[in-house]
GROMACS .gro file of C-alpha atoms in nm:
model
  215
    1UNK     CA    1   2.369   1.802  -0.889
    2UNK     CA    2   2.033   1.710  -0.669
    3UNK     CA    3   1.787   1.978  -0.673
    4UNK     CA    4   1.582   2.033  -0.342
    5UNK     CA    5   1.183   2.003  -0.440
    6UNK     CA    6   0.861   1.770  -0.325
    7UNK     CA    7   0.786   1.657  -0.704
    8UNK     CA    8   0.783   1.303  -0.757
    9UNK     CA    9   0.727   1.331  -1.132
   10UNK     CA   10   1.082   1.174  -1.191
   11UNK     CA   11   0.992   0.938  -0.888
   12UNK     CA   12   1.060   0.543  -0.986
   13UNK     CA   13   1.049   0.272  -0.689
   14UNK     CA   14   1.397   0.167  -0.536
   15UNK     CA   15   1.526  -0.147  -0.382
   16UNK     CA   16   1.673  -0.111  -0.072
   17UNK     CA   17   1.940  -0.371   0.029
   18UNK     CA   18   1.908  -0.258   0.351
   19UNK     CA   19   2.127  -0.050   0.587
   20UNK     CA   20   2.497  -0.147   0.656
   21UNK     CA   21   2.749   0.006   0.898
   22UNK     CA   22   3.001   0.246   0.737
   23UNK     CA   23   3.348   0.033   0.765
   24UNK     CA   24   3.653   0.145   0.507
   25UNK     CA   25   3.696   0.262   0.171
   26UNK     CA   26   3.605  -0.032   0.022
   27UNK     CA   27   3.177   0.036   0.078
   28UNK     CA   28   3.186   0.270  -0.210
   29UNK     CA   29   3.024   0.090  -0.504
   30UNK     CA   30   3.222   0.121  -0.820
   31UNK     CA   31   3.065  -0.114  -1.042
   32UNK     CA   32   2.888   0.041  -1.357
   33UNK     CA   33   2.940   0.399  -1.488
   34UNK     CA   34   2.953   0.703  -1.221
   35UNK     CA   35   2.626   0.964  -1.327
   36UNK     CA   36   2.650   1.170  -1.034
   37UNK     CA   37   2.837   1.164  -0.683
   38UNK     CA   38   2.791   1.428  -0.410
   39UNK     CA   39   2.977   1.522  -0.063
   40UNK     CA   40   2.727   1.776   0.102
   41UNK     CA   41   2.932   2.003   0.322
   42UNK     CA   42   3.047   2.382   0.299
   43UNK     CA   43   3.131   2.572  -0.058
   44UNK     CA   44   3.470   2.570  -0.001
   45UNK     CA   45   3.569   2.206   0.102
   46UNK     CA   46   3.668   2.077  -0.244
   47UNK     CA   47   3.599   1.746  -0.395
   48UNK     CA   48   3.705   1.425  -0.277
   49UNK     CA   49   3.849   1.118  -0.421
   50UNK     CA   50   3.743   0.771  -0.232
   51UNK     CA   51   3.777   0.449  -0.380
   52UNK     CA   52   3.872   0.617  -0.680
   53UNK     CA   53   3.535   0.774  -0.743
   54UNK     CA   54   3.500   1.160  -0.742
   55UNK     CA   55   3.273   1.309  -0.488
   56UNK     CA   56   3.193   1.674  -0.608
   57UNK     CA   57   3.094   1.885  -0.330
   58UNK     CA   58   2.775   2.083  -0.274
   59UNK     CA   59   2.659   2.281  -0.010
   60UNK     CA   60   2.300   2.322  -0.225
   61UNK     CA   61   2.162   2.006  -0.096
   62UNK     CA   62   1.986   2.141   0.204
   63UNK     CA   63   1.935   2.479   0.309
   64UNK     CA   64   2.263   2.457   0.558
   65UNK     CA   65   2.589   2.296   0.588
   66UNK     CA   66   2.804   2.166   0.861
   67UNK     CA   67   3.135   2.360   0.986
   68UNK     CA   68   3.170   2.091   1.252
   69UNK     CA   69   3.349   1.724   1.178
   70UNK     CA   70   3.095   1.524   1.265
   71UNK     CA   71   3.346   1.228   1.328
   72UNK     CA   72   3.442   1.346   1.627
   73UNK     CA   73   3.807   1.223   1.589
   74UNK     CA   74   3.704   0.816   1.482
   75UNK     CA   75   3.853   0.732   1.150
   76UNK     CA   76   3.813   0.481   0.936
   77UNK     CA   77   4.130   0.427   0.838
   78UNK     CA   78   4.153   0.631   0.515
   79UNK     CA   79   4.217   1.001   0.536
   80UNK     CA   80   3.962   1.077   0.206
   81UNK     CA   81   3.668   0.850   0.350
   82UNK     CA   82   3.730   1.070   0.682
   83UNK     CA   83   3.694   1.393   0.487
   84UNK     CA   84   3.307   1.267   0.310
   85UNK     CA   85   3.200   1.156   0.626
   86UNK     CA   86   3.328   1.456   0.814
   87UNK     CA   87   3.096   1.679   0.612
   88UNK     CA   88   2.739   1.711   0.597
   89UNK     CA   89   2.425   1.926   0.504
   90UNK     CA   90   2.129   2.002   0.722
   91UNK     CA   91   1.806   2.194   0.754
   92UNK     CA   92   1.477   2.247   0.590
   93UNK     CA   93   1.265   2.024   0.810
   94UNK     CA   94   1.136   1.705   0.908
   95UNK     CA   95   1.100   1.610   0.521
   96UNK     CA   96   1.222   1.676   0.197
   97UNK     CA   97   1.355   1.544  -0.094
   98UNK     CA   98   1.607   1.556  -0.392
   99UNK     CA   99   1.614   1.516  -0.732
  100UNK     CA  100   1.957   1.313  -0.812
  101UNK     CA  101   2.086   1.206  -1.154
  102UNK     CA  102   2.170   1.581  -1.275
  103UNK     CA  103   1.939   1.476  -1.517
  104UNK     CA  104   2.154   1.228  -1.751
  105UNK     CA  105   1.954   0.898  -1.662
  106UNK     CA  106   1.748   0.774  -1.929
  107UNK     CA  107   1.430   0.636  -1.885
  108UNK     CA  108   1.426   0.242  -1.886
  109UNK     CA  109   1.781   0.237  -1.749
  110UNK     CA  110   1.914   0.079  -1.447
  111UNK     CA  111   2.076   0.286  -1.182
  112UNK     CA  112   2.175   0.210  -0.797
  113UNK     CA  113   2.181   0.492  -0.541
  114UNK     CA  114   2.450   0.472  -0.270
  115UNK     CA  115   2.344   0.704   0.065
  116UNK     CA  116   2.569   0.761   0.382
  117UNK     CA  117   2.457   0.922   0.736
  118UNK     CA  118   2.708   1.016   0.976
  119UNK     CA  119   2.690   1.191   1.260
  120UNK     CA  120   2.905   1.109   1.589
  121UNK     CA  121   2.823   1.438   1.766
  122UNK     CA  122   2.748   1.368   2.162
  123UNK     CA  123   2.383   1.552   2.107
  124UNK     CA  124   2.267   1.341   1.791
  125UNK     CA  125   2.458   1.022   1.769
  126UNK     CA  126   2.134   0.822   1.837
  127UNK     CA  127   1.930   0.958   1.529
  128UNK     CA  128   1.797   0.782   1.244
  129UNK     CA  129   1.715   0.898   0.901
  130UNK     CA  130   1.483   0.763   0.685
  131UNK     CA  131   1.547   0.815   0.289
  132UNK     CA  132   1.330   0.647   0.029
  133UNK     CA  133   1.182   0.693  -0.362
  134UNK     CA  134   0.884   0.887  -0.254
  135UNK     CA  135   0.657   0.585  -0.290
  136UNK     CA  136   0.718   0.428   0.030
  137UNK     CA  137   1.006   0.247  -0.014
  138UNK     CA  138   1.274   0.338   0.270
  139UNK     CA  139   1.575   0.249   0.435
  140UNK     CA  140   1.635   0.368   0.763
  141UNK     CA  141   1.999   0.501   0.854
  142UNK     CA  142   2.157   0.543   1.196
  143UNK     CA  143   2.424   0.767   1.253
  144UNK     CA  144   2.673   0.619   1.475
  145UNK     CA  145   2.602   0.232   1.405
  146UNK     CA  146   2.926   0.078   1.527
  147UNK     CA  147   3.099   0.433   1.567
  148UNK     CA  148   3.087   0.525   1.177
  149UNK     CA  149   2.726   0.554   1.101
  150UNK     CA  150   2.546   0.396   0.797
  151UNK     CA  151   2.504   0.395   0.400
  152UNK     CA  152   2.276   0.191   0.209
  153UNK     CA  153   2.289   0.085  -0.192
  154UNK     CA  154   1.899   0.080  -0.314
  155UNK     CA  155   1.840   0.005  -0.741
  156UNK     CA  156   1.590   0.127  -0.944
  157UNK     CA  157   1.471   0.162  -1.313
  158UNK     CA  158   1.495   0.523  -1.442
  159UNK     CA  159   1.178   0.689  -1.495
  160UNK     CA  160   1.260   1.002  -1.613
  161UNK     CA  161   1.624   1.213  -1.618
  162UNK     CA  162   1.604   1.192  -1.262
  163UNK     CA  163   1.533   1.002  -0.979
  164UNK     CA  164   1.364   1.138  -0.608
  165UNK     CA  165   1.517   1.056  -0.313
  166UNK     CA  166   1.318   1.164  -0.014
  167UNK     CA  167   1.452   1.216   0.325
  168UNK     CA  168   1.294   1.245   0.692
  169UNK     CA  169   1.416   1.310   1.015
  170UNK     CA  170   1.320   1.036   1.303
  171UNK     CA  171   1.249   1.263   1.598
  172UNK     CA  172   1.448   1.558   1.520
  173UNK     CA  173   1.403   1.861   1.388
  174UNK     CA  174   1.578   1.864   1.055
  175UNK     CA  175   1.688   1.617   0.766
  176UNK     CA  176   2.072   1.527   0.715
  177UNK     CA  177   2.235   1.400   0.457
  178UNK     CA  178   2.669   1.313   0.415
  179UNK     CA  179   2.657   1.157   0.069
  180UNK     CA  180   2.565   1.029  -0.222
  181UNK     CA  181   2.635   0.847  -0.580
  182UNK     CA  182   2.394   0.755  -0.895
  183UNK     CA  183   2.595   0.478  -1.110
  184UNK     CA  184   2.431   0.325  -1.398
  185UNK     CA  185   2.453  -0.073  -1.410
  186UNK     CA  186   2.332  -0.370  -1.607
  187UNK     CA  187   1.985  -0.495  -1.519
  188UNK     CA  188   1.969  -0.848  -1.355
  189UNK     CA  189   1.949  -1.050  -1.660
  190UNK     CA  190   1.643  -1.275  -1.735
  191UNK     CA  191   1.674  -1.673  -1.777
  192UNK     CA  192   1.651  -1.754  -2.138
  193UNK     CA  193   1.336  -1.923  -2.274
  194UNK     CA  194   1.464  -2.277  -2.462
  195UNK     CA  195   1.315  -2.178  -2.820
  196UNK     CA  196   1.171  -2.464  -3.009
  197UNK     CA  197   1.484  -2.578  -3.195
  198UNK     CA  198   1.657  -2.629  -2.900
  199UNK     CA  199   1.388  -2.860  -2.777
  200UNK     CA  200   1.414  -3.042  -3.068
  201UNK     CA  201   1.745  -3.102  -3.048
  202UNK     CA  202   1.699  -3.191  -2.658
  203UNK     CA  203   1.413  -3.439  -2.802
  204UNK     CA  204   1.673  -3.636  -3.005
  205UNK     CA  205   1.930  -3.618  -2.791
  206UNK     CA  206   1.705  -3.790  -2.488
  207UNK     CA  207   1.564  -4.051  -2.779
  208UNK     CA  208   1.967  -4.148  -2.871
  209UNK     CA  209   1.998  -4.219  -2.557
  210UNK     CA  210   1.747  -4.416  -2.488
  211UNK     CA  211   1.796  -4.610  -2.824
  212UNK     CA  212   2.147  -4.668  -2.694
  213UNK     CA  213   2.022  -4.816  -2.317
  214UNK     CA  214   1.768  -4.989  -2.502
  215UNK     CA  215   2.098  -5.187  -2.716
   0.00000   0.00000   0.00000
């Protein structure tokens, strides 16, 4: 479970994709291995199931949590999806961060972060939140974009047992965030380097057939 705090001694860089508008079900990542996934709302709303991944909730991310849906009656078609984005937790500021991971990464792993921001209400549907690594590398999340708001999928390389993610409010007076998951996944693989035997064999290969033109 994320930890509020301002260290950034488990802070590594992440890779945004870049923001894209909340749709269905289907935007929860569940490639890799689940580490950690979090629904911020109130104590008692219970765990929920989208896309078959487990969202445990916690109303610890931020000092307050939301007892009003801030879907304001959209839907995106799936009842659970409705209940993570209809929750949220609030408060502390203009910045903060968390420490995510519950500390079971391991250092020189790769992870990806998914974040969602949702909020439909009439006085805050315009907002923007800003989340990042701590290091200046942000994504920037609007809360209504086409009606459902916004998540965005960043990677990173484990520096530590856990991982910042830093949040700031655009204008407003306090940081929100809906969601979250940590999956571990395999790092982009590196083109192999043709060792010498292979070029050997490449070397023949090319002198065969030129042998064979040559006849």
């Amino acid at each position: 479970m994320a930890l509020l705090g301002s260290s950034l001694a488990f802070s590594a860089p992440i890779t945004w994709s870049g923001a894209q508008n909340t749709a269905g079900a289907a935007d929860v990542v569940v490639s890799g291995n689940l580490i950690e996934a979090v629904n911020a709302g109130p104590s008692n709303a219970g765990s929920v199931t989208v896309n078959g991944v487990v969202f445990a909730n916690s109303a610890a991310l931020l000092p307050q949590s939301t007892t009003i849906n801030p879907l304001g009656g959209a839907s995106t078609g799936d009842a659970n999806y409705d209940l993570l984005l209809g929750r949220f937790d609030f408060g502390g500021g203009t910045s903060r961060s968390l420490n995510i991971g519950g500390g079971n990464l391991l250092s020189g792993m790769s992870y990806i972060v998914q974040v969602w921001y949702t909020d439909l209400r009439s006085c805050c549907s315009g907002r923007t939140m800003t989340f990042g690594d701590g290091l200046g590398n942000n994504v920037n999340l609007n809360a209504s974009a086409r009606g459902l708001g916004q998540f965005a999928v960043g990677q990173f390389t484990a520096g530590g047992a856990s991982q910042t993610l830093s949040l700031a409010s655009n204008g407003f007076g306090n940081v929100h965030i809906t969601a979250y998951q940590v999956r571990e996944v395999e790092p982009v693989s590196e083109v192999p380097v043709p060792g010498p035997l292979f070029l050997i064999g490449l070397g023949l290969m090319l002198m065969s057939a030129r042998l064979r033109a040559k006849g």
